[in-house]
PDB file of C-alpha atoms in Angstrom:
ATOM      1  CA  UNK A 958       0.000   0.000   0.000  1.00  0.00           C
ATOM      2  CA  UNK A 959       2.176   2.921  -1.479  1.00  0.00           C
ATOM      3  CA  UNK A 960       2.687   5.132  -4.001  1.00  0.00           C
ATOM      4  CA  UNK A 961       2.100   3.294  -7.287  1.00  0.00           C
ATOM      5  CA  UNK A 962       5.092   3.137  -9.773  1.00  0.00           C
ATOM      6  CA  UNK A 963       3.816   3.680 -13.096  1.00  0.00           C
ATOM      7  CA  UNK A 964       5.633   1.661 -16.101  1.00  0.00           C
ATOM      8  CA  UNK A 965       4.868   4.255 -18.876  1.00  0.00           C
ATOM      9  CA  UNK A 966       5.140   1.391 -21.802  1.00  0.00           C
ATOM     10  CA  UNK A 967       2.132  -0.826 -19.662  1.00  0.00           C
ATOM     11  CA  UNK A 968      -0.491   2.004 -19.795  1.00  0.00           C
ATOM     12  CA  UNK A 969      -3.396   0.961 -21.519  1.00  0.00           C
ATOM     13  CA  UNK A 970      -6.907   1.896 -22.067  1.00  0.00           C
ATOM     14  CA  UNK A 971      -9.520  -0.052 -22.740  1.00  0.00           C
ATOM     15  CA  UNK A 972     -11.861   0.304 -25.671  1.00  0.00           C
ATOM     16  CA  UNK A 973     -14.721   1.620 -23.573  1.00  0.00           C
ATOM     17  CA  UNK A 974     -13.089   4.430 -22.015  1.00  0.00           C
ATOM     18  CA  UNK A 975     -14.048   8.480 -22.377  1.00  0.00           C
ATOM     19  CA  UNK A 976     -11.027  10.141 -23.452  1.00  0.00           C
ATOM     20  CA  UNK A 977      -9.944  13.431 -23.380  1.00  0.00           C
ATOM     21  CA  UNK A 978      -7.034  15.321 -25.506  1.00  0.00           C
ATOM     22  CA  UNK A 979      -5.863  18.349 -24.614  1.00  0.00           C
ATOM     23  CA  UNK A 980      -2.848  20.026 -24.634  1.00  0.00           C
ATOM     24  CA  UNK A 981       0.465  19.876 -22.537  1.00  0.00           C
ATOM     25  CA  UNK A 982       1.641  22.700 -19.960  1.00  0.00           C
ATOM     26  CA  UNK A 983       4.819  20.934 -19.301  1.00  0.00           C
ATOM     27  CA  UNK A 984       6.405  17.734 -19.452  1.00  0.00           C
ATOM     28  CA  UNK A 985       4.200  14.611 -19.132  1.00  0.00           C
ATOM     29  CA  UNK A 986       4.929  11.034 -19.108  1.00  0.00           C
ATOM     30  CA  UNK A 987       1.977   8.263 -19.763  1.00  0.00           C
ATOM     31  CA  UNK A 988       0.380   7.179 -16.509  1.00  0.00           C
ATOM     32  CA  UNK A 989       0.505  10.494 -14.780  1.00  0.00           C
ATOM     33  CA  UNK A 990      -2.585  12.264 -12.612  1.00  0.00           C
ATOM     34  CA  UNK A 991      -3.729  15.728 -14.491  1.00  0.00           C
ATOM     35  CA  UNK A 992      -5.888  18.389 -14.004  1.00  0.00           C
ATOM     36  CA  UNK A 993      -6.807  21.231 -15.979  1.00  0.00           C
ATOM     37  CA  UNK A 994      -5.412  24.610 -15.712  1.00  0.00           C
ATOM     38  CA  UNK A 995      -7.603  26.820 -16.505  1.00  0.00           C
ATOM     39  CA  UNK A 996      -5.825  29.967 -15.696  1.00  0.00           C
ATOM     40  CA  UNK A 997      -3.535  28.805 -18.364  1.00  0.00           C
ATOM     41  CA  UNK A 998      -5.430  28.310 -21.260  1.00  0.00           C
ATOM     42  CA  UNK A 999      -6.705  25.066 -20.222  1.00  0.00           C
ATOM     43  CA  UNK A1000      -4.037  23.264 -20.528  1.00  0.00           C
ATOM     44  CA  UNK A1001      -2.809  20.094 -19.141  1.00  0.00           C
ATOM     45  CA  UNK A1002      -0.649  19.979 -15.855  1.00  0.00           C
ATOM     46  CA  UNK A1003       0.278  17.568 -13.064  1.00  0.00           C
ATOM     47  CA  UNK A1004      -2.537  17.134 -10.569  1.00  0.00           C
ATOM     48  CA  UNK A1005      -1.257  18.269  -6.991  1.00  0.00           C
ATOM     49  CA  UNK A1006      -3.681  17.055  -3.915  1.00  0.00           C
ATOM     50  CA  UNK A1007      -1.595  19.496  -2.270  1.00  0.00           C
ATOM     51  CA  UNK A1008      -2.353  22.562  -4.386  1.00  0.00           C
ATOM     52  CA  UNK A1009      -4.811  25.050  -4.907  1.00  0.00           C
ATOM     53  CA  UNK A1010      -7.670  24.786  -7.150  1.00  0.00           C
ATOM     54  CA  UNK A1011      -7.707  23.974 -10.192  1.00  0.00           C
ATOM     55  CA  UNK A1012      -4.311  22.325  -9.204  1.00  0.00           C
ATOM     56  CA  UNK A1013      -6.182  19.981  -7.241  1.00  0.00           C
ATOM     57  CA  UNK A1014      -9.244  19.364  -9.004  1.00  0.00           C
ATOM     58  CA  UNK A1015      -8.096  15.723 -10.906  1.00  0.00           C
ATOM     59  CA  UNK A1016      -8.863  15.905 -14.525  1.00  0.00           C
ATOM     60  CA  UNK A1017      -7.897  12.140 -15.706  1.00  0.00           C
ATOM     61  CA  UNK A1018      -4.411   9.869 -16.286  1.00  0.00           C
ATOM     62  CA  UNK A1019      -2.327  10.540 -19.219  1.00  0.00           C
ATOM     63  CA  UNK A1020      -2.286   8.227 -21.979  1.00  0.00           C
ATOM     64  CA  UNK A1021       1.184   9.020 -24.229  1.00  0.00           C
ATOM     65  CA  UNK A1022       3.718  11.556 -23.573  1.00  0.00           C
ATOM     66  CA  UNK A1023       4.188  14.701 -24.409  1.00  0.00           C
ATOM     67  CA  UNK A1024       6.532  17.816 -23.899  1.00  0.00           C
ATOM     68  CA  UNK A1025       5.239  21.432 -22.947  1.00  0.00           C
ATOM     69  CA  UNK A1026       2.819  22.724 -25.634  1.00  0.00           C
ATOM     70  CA  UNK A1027       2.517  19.366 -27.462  1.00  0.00           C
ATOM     71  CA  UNK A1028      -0.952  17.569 -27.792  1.00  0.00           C
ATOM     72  CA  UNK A1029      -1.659  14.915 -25.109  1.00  0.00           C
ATOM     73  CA  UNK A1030      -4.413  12.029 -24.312  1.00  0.00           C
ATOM     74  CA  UNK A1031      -5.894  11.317 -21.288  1.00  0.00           C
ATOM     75  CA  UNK A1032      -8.049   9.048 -20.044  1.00  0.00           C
ATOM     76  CA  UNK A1033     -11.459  10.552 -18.414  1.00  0.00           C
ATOM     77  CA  UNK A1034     -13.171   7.277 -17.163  1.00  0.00           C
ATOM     78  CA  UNK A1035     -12.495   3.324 -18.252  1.00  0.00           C
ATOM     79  CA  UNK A1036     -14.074  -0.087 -16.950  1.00  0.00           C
ATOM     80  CA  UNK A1037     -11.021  -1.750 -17.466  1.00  0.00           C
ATOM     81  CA  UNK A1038      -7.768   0.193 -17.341  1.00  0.00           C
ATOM     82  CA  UNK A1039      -4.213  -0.682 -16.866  1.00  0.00           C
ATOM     83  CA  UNK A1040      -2.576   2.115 -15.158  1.00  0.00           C
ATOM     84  CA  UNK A1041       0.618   0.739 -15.703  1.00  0.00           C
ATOM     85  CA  UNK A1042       1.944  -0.275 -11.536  1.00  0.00           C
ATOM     86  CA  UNK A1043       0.900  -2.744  -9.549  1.00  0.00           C
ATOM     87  CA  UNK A1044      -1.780  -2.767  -6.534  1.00  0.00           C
ATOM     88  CA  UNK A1045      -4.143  -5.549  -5.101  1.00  0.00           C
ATOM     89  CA  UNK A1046      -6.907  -6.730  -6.476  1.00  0.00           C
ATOM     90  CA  UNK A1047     -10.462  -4.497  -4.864  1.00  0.00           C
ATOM     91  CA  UNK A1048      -7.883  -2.148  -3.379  1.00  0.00           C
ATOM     92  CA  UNK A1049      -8.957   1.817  -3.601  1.00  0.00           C
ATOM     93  CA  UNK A1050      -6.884   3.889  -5.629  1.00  0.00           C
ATOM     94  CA  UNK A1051      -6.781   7.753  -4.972  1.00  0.00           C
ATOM     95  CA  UNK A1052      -4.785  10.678  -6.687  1.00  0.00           C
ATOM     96  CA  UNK A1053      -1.722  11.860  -5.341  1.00  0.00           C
ATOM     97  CA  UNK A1054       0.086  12.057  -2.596  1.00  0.00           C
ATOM     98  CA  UNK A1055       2.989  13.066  -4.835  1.00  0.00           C
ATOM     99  CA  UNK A1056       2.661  15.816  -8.120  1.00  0.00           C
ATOM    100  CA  UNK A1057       1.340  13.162 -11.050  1.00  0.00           C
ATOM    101  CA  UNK A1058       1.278  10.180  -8.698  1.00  0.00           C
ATOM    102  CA  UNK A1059      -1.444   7.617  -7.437  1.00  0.00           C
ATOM    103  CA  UNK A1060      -1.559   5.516  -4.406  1.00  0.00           C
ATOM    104  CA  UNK A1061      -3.644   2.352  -3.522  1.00  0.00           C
ATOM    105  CA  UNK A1062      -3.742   3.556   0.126  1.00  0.00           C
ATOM    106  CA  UNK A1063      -6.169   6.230   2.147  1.00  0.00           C
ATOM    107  CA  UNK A1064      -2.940   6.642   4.663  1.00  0.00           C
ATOM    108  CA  UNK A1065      -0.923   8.408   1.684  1.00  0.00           C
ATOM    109  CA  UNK A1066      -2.656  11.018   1.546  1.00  0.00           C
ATOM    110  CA  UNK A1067      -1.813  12.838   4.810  1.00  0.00           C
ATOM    111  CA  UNK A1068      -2.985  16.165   3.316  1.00  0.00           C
ATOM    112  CA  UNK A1069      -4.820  17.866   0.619  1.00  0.00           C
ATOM    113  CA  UNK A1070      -7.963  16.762  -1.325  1.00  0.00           C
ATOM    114  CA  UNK A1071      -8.342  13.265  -1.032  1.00  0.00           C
ATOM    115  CA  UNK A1072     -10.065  11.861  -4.648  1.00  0.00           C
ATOM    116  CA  UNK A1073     -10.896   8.123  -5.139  1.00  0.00           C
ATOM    117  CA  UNK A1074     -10.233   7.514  -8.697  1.00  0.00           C
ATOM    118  CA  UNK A1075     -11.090   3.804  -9.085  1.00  0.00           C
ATOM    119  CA  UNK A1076     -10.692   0.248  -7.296  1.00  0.00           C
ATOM    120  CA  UNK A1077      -8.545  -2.189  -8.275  1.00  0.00           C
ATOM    121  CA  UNK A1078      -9.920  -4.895 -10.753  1.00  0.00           C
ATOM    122  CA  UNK A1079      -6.433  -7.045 -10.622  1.00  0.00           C
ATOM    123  CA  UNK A1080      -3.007  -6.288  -9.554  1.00  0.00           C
ATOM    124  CA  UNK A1081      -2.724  -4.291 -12.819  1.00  0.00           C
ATOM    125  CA  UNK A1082      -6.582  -2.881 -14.139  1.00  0.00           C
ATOM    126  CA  UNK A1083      -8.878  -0.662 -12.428  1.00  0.00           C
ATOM    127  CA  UNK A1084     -12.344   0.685 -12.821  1.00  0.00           C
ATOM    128  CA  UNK A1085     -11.133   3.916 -13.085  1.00  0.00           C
ATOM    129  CA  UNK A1086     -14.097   6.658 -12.170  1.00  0.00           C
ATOM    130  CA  UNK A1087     -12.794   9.203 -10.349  1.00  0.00           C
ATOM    131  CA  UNK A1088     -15.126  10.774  -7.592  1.00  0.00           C
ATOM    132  CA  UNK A1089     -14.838  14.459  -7.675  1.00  0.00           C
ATOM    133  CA  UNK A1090     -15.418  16.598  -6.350  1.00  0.00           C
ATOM    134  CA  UNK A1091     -14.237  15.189  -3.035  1.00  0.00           C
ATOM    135  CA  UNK A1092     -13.005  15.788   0.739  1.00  0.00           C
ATOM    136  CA  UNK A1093      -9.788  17.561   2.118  1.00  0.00           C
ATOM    137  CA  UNK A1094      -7.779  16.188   4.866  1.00  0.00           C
TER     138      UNK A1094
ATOM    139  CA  UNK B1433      24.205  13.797 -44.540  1.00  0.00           C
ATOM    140  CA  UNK B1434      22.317  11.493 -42.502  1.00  0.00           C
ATOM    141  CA  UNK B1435      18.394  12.240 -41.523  1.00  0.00           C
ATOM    142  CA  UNK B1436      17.931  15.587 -39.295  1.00  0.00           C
ATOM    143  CA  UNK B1437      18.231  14.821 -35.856  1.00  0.00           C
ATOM    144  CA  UNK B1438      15.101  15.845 -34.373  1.00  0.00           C
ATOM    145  CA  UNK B1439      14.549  17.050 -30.639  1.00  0.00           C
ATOM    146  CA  UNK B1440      11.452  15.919 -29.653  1.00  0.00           C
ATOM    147  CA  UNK B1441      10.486  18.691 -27.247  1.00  0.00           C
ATOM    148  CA  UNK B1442      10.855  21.053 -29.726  1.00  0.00           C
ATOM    149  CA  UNK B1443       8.210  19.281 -32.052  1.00  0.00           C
ATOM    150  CA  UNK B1444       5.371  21.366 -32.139  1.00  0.00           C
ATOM    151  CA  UNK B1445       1.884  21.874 -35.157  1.00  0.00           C
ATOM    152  CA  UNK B1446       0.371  25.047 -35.218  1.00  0.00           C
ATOM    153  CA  UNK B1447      -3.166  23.496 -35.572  1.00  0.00           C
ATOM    154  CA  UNK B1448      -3.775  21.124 -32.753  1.00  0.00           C
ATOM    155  CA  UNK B1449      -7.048  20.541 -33.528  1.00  0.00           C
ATOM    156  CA  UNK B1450      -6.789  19.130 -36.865  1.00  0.00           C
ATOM    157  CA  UNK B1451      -4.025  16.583 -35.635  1.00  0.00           C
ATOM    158  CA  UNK B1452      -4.860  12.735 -36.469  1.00  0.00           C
ATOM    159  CA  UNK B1453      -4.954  10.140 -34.158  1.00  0.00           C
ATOM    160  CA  UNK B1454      -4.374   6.454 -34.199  1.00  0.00           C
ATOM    161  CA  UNK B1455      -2.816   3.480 -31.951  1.00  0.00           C
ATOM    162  CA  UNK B1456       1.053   3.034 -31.748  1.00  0.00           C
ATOM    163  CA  UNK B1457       2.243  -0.354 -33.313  1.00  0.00           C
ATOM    164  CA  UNK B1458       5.831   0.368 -31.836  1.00  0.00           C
ATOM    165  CA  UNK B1459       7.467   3.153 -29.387  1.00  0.00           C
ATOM    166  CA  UNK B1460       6.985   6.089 -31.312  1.00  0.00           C
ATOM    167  CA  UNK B1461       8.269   9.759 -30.143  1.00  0.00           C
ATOM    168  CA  UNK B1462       7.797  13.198 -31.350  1.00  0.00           C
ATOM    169  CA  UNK B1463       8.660  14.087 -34.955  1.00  0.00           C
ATOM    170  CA  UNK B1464       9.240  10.534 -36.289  1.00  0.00           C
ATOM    171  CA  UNK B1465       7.412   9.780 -39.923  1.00  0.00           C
ATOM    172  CA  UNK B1466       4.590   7.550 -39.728  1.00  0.00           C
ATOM    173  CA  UNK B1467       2.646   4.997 -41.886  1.00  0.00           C
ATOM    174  CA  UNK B1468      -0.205   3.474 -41.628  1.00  0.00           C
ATOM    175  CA  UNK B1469       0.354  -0.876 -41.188  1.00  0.00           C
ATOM    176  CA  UNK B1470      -2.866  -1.817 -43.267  1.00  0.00           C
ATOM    177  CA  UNK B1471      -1.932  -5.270 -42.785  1.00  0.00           C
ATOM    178  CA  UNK B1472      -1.530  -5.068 -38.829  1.00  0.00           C
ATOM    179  CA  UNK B1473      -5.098  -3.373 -37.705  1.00  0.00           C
ATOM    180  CA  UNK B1474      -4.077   0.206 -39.160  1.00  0.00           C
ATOM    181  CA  UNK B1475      -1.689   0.354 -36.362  1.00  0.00           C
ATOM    182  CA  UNK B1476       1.076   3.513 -36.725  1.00  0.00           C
ATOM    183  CA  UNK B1477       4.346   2.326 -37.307  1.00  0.00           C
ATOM    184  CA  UNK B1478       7.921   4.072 -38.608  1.00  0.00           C
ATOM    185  CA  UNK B1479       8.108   5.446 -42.302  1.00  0.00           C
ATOM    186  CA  UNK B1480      10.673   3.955 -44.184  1.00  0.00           C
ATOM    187  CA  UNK B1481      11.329   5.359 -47.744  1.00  0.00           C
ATOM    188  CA  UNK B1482      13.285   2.557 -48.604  1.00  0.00           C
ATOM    189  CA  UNK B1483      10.636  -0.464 -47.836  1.00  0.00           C
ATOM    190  CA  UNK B1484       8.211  -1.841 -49.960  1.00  0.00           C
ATOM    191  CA  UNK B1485       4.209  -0.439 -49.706  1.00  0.00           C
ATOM    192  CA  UNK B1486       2.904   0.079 -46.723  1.00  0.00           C
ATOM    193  CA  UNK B1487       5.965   1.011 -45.280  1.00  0.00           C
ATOM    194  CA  UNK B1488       6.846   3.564 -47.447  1.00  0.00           C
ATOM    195  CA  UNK B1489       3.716   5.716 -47.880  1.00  0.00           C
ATOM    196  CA  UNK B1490       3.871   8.428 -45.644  1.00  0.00           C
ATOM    197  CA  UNK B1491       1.169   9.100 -43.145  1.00  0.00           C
ATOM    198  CA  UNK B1492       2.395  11.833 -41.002  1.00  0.00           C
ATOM    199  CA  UNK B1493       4.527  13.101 -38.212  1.00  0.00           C
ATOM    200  CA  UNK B1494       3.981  12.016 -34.426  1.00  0.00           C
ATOM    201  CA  UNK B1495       2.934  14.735 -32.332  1.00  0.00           C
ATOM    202  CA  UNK B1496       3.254  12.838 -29.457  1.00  0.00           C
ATOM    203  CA  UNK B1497       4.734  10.169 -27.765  1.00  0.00           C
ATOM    204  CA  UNK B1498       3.590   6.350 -27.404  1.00  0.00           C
ATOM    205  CA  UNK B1499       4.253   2.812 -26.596  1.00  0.00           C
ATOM    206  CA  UNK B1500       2.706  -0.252 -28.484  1.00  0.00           C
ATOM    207  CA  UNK B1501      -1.147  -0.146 -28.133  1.00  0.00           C
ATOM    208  CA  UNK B1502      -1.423   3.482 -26.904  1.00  0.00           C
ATOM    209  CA  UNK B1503      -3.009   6.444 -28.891  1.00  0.00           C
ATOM    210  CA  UNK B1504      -0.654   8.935 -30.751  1.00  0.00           C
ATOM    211  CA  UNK B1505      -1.416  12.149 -32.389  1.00  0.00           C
ATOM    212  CA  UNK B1506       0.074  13.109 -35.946  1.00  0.00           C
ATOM    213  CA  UNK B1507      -0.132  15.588 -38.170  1.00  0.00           C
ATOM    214  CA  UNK B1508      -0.293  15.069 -42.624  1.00  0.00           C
ATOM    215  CA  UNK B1509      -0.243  18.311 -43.289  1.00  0.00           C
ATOM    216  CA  UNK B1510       0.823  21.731 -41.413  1.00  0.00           C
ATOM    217  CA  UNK B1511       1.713  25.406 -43.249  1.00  0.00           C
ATOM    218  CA  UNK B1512       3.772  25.936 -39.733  1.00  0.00           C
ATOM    219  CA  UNK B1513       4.811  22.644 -38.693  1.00  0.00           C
ATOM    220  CA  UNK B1514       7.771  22.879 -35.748  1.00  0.00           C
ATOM    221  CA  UNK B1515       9.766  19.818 -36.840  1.00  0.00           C
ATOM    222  CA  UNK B1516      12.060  19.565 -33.956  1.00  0.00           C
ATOM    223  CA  UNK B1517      15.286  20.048 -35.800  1.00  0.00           C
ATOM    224  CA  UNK B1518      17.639  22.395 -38.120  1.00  0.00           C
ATOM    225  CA  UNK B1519      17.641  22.831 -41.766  1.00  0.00           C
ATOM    226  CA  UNK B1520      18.195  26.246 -43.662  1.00  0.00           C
ATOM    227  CA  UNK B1521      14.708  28.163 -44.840  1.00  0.00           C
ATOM    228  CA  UNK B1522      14.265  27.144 -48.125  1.00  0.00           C
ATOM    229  CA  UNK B1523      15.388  23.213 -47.879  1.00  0.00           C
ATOM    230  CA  UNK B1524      13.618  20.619 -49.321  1.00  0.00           C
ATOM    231  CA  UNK B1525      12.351  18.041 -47.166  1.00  0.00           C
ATOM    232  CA  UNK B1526      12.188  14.719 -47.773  1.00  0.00           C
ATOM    233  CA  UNK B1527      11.249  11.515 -46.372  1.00  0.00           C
ATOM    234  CA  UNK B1528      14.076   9.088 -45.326  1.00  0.00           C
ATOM    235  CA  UNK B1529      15.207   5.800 -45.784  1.00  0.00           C
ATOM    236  CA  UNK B1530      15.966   5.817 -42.285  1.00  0.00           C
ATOM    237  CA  UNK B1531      13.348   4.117 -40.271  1.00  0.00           C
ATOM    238  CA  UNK B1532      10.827   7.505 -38.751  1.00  0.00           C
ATOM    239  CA  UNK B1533      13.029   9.827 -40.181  1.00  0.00           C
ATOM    240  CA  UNK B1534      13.494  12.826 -42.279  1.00  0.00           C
ATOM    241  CA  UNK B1535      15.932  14.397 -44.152  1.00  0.00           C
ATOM    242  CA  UNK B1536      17.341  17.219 -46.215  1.00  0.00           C
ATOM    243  CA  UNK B1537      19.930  15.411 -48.130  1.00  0.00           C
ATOM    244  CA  UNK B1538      18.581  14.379 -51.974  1.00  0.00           C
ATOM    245  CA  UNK B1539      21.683  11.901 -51.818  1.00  0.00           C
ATOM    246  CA  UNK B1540      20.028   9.831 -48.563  1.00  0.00           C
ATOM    247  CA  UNK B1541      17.451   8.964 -51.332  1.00  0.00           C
ATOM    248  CA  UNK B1542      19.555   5.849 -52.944  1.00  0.00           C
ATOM    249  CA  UNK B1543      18.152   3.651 -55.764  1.00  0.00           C
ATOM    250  CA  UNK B1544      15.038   1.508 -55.092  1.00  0.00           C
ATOM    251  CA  UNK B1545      13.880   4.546 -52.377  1.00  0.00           C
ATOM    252  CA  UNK B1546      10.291   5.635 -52.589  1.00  0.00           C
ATOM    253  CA  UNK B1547      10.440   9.953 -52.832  1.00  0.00           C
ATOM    254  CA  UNK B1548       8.230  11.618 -51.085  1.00  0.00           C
ATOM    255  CA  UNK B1549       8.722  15.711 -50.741  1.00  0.00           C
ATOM    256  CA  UNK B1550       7.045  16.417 -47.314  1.00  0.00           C
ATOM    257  CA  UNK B1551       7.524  20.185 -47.772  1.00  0.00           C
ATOM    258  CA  UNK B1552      10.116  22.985 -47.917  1.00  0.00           C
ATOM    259  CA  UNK B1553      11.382  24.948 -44.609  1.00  0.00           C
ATOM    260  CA  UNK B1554       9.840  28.178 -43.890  1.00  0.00           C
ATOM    261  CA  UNK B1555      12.814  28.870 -41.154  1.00  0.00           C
ATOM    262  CA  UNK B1556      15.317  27.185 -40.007  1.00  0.00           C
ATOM    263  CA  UNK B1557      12.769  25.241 -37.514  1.00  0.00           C
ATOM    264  CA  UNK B1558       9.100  25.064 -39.282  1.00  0.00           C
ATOM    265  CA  UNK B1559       8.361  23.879 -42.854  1.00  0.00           C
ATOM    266  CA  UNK B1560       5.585  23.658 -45.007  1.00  0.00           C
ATOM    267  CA  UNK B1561       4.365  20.349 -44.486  1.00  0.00           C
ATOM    268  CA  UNK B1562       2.342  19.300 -47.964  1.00  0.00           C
ATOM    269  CA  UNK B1563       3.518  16.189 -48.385  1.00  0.00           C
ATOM    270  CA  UNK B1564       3.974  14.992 -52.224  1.00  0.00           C
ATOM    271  CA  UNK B1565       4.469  11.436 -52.817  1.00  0.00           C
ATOM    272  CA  UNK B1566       6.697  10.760 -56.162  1.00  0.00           C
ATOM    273  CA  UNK B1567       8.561   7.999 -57.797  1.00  0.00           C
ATOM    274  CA  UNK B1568      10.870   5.393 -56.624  1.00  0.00           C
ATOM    275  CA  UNK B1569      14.692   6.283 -57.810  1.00  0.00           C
ATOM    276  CA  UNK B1570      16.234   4.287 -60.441  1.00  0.00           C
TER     277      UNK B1570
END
């Protein structure tokens, strides 16, 4: 129960997931949590449970990777995705603690927004629908 | 000359929304030439002028950056296309026999190699992208 490391080549999304594309306010790997700054032109940063809003206002996961300014994919909601880490199987998975991370673990986040974005399917596939918005700590 | 070395930060269309989309067949990064596998699910996969059809019928340029099975943007045609590299305003651009790449260098185009003019540089860093597919060289 950690901090979920993200193998960007394993992130997948199924074929019945809402996707988003937007584009890229800095640097962002596939896997990553986003939201949407929209004091920037709405564009695509890393989610922070720590920030302010809209920094911590979780928009979706990334989908491919893309450098400041580029055009990126994200992934809104999906039955069945693979985020790309490892968890347990009906384990909660939230956004955060860390800028761009996810956890499988309520105990991560000791501060900030807290927002369930899915429960573990298998050690590797979620039914990622993110509950937002939700709860600070 | 060998194909322009592309940095793919610096890859960059000026129309975002009329980018095309499909799903990566291998690792693909910014700026690499595309085609379109037919045979393999219309997967995206590296341009090579230098392979037999559909390998060597340009699609596009990746936007983006993918692994196998994830969605990656391209673009076919741009007026102000950032390619990621250097050339001098005015150069012809070509696709290259190298596997995703480009080049400026007519002589990279050896015999059997399928030409296709993907536009002319507008700066040292943008081009007109307008691709024109041509003839193989004897």
């Amino acid at each position: 129960m950690a901090v979920i490391t993200i193998t960007p080549s394993a992130v997948l999304a199924s074929n019945n997931a809402q996707l988003g594309r937007g584009i890229a306010g800095e640097a962002i790997t596939q896997g990553k949590s986003l939201y949407i700054d929209t004091a920037d032109s709405d564009r695509l940063k890393l989610y922070n449970c720590n920030g302010v809003s809209p920094t911590n206002v979780f928009a979706g996961i990334s989908q491919n990777s893309a450098s400041t300014w580029q055009v990126i994919r994200y992934v809104i909601s999906d039955p069945i995705f693979t985020f790309g880490g490892s968890s347990e199987q009906s384990f909660a998975i939230f956004a955060g603690p860390g800028i761009g991370e996810i956890c499988d673990s309520i105990t991560d986040i000791e501060s900030g927004v807290v927002t369930p974005i899915g429960s573990a399917l298998s050690t590797t596939t979620m039914n990622f629908l993110p509950i937002i918005p939700s709860g600070s700590i | 000359m060998a194909a322009i070395s592309i940095t793919a930060a610096n890859v960059n269309t000026s129309n975002a929304q009329g980018a095309l989309t499909g799903i990566a067949g291998v690792a693909i990064t910014q700026g690499q030439s595309l085609y379109v596998d037919t045979a393999n699910g219309n997967v995206l996969k590296l341009y090579d002028a230098n392979v037999a059809v559909p390998v060597n019928v340009f699609a596009g340029l990746a936007l983006n950056a993918a692994s196998v099975g994830q969605p990656v943007d391209y673009v076919h045609d741009d007026p102000n296309y950032t390619f990621g590299g250097t050339v001098l305003q005015g150069d012809t651009i070509w696709g290259s026999p190298t596997a995703g790449g480009i080049t400026k260098t007519i002589g990279d185009l050896i015999a059997t190699t399928k030409v296709t003019v993907l536009g002319i540089a507008t700066s040292t860093t943008t081009m007109n992208l307008s691709p024109i597919i041509g003839g193989t060289v004897q």
